[in-house]
Coordinates of C-alpha atoms and ligand atoms in Angstrom, one line a residue:
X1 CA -12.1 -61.0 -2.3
X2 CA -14.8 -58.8 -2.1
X3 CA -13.5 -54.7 -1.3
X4 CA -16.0 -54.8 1.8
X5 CA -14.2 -58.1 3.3
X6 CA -15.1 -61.4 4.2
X7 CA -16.4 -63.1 7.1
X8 CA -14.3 -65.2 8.5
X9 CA -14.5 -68.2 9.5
X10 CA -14.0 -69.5 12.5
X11 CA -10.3 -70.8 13.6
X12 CA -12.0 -74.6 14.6
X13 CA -14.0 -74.5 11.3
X14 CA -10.4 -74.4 9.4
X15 CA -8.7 -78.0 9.0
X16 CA -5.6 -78.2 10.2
X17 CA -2.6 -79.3 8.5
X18 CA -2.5 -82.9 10.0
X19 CA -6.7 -83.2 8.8
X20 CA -5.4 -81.9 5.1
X21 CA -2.9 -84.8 4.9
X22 CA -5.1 -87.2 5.9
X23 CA -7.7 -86.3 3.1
X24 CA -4.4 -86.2 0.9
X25 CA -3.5 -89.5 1.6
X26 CA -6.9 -91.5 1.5
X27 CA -7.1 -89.5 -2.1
X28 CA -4.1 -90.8 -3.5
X29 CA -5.0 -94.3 -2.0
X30 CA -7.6 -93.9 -3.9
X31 CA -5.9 -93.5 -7.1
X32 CA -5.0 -89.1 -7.2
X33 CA -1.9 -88.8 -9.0
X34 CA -2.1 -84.9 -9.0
X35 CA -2.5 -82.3 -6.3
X36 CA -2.4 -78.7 -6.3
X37 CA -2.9 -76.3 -3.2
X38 CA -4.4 -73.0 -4.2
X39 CA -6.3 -70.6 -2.1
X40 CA -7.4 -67.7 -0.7
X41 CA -3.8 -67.2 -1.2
X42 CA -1.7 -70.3 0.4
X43 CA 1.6 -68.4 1.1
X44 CA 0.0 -67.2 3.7
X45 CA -0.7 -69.7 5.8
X46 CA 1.9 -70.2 9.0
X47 CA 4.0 -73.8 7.9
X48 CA 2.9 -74.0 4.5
X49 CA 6.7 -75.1 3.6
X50 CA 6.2 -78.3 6.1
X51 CA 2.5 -79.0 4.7
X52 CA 4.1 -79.2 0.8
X53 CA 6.8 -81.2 2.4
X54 CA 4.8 -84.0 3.7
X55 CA 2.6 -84.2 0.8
X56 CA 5.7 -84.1 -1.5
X57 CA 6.7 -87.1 0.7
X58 CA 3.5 -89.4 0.3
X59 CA 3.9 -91.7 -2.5
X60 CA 1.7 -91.8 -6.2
X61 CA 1.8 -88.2 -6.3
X62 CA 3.1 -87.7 -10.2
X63 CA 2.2 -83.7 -10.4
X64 CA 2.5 -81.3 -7.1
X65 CA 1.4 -77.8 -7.9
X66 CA 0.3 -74.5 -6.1
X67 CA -1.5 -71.5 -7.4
X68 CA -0.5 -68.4 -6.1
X69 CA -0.8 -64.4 -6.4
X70 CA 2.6 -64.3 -6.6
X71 CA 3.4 -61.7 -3.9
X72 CA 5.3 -63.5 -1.3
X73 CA 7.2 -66.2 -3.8
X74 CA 10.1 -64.3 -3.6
X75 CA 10.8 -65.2 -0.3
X76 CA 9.5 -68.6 -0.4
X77 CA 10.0 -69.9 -4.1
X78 CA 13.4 -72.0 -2.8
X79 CA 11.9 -73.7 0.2
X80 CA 9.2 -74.6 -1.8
X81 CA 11.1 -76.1 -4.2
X82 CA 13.4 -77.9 -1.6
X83 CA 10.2 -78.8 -0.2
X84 CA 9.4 -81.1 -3.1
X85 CA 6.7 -78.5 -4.8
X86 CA 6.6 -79.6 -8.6
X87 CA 5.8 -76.3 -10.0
X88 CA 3.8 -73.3 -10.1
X89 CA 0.8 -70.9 -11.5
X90 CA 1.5 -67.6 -11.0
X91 CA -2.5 -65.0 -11.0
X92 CA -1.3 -62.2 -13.5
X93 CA -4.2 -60.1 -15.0
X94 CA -2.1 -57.4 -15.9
X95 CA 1.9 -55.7 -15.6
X96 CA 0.5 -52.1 -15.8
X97 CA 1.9 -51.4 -12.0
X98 CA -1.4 -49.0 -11.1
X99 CA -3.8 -51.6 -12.9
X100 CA -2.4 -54.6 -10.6
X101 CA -2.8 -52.6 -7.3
X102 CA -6.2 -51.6 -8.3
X103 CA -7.2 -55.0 -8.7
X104 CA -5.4 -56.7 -6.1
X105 CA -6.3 -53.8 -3.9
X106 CA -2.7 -53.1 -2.7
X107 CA -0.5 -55.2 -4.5
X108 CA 3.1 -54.1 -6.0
X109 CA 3.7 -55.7 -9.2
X110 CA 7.2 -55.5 -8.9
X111 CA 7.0 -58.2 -6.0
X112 CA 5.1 -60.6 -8.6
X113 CA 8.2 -60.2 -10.8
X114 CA 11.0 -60.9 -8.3
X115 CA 8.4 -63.8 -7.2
X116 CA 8.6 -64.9 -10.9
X117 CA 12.6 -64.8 -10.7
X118 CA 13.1 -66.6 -7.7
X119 CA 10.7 -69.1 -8.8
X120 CA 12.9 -69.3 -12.6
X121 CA 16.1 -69.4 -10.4
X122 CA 15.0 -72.0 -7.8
X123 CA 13.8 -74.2 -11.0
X124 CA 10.0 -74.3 -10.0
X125 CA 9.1 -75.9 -13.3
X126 CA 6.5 -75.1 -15.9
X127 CA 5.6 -71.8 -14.0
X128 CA 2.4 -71.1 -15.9
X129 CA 0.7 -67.4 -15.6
X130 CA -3.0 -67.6 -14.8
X131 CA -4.2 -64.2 -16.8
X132 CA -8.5 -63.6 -16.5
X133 CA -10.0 -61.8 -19.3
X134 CA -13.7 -60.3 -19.4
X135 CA -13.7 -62.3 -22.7
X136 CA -10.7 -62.4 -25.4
X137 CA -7.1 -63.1 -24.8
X138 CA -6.7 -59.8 -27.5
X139 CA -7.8 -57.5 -25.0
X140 CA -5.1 -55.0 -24.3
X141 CA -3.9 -56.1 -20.6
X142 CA -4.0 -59.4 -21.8
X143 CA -1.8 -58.4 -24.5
X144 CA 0.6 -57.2 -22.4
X145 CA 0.6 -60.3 -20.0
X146 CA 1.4 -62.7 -23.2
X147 CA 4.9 -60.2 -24.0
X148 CA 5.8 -60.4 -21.2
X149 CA 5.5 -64.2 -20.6
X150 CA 7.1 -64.7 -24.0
X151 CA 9.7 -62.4 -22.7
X152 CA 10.5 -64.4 -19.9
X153 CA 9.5 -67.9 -21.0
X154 CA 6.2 -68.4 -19.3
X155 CA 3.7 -70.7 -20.2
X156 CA -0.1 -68.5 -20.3
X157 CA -3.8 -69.6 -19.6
X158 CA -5.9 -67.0 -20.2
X159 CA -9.0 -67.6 -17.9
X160 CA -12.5 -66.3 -19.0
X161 CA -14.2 -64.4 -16.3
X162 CA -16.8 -66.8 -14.2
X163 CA -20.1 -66.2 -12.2
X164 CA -20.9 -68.5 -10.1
X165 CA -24.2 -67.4 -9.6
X166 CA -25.4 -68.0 -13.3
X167 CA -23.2 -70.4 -13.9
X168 CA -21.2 -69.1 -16.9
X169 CA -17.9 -70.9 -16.9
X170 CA -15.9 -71.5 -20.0
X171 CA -13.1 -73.5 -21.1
X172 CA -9.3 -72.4 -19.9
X173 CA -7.0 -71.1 -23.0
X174 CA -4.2 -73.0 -22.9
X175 CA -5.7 -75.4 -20.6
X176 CA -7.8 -77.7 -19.9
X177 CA -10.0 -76.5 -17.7
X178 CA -13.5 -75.9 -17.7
X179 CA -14.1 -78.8 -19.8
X180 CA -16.7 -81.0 -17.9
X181 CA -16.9 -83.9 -19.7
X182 CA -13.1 -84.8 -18.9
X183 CA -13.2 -83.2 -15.7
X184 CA -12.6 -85.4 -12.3
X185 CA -11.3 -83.1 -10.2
X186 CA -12.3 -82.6 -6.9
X187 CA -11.8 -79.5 -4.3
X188 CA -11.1 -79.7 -0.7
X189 CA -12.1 -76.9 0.8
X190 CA -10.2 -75.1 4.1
X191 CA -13.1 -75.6 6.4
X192 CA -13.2 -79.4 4.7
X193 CA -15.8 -79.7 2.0
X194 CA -14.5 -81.9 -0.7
X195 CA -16.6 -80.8 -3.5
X196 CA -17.4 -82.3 -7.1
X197 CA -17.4 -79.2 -9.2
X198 CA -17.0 -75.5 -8.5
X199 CA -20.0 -74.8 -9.9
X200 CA -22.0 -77.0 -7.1
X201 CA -23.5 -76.3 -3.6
X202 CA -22.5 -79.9 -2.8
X203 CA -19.9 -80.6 -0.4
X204 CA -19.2 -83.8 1.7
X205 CA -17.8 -82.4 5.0
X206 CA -14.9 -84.5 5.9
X207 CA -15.3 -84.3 9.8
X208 CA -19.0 -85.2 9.5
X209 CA -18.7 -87.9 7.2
X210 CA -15.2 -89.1 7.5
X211 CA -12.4 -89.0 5.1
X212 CA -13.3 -92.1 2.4
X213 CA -16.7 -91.3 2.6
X214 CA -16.6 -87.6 1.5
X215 CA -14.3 -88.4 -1.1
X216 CA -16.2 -91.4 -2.2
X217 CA -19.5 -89.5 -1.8
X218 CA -18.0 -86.5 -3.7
X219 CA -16.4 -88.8 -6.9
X220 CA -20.4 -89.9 -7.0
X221 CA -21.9 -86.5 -7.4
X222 CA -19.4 -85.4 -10.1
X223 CA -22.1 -83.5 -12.4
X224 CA -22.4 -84.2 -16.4
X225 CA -21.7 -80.4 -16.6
X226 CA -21.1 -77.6 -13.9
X227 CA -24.3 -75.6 -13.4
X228 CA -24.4 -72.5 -10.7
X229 CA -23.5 -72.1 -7.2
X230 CA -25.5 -69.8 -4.7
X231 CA -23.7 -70.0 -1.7
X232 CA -20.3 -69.9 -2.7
X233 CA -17.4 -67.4 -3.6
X234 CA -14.4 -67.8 -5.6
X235 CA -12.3 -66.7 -2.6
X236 CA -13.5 -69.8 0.0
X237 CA -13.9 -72.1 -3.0
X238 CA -10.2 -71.5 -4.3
X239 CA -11.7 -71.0 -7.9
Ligands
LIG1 S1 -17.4 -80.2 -13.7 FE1 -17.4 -78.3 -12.6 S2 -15.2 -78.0 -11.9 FE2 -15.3 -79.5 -13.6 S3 -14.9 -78.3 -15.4 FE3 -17.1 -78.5 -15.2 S4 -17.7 -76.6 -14.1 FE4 -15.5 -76.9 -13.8

């Protein structure tokens, strides 16, 4: 999120819960097996609990994740898991407490942690730490991230640094993402884009062109190899 804000967008722009299940469900009739809901930062949005509920509820869905700063997981790691929620990644860049306020602007670090140990305690399970680097998992805050998930039994993916605008992605540590040639994901987007690749301006709106056809339309555009994207940001592409 950039320090001078965002615009927002408009309240009708914004699918509502009801529109995001239907685009759930026509994917998984499709053949999805995996969903994850990431953000912006989901926690935040009014009746997220009931939204992981009913898409814990539709059938084929093998692997139900959510990415998440990690902030307000302490008071919702339990009803997420009740809800059916599969497990977790957690955005940690670093554990030095002024570092992670700088960088998330306001943050408390301490929060992340109790978030962590509610997740542990509600058995949220792998919960995997999201940690970006400028480039090398041996840089210092990095480091420190990999104790401490050792420490505490946490899975790591250290996650290069992107620009969208160039275009220079690289493959997830510990993951594996960022590798084009296997990748079939697909992104819905809050105002409804479903898009083939982060690094695309193409999105298939699914109010304009209906559910199927923006996921069918999208699956078709799925690029040999992500390339640069303009008119996006990471925080209303969820990247
Ligand atoms: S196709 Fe796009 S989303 Fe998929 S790994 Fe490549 S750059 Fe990332």
């Amino acid at each position: 999120m950039p320090e001078e804000g965002v615009e927002l967008l408009k309240h009708s722009d914004i699918l509502s819960y009801n529109e995001i299940l239907d685009v759930v469900n026509e994917g998984v009739s499709l053949g999805i097996k995996k969903i994850r809901i990431t953000g912006g930062e989901p926690l935040v949005r009014k009746g997220v609990i009931e939204l992981v509920q009913k898409i814990a509820n539709i059938k084929g869905i093998v692997d139900f994740g959510m990415t998440t700063n990690g902030i307000l997981l302490q008071d919702y790691a339990l009803e997420l898991k009740k809800a059916g929620l599969h497990r977790i990644n957690i955005s940690l860049d670093t554990i030095n407490p002024e570092k992670f306020k700088k960088i998330t602007r306001w943050g408390n670090i301490e929060d992340v942690i109790r978030g962590i140990e509610a997740a542990k305690s509600a058995g949220l399970h792998p919960i995997k730490i999201n940690c970006v680097i400028t480039k090398h998992p041996n840089e210092p805050d990095a480091l420190e991230v990999t104790e401490f998930c050792k420490t505490n039994g946490l899975e790591i993916r250290f996650i290069r640094q992107m620009n969208l605008k160039t275009g220079e992605f690289w493959q997830i540590h510990g993951g594996n993402g960022g590798n084009c040639g296997l990748c079939n994901r697909l992104r819905l987007t809050s105002n409804g884009f479903i898009k083939p690749c982060l690094f695309s301006e193409i999105g298939f709106n699914v109010r304009e062109w209906g559910v199927r056809e923006a996921i069918l339309r999208a699956i078709r555009e799925k690029p040999v190899k992500g390339t640069k994207n303009q008119e996006n940001h990471f925080n209303n592409i969820g990247g």
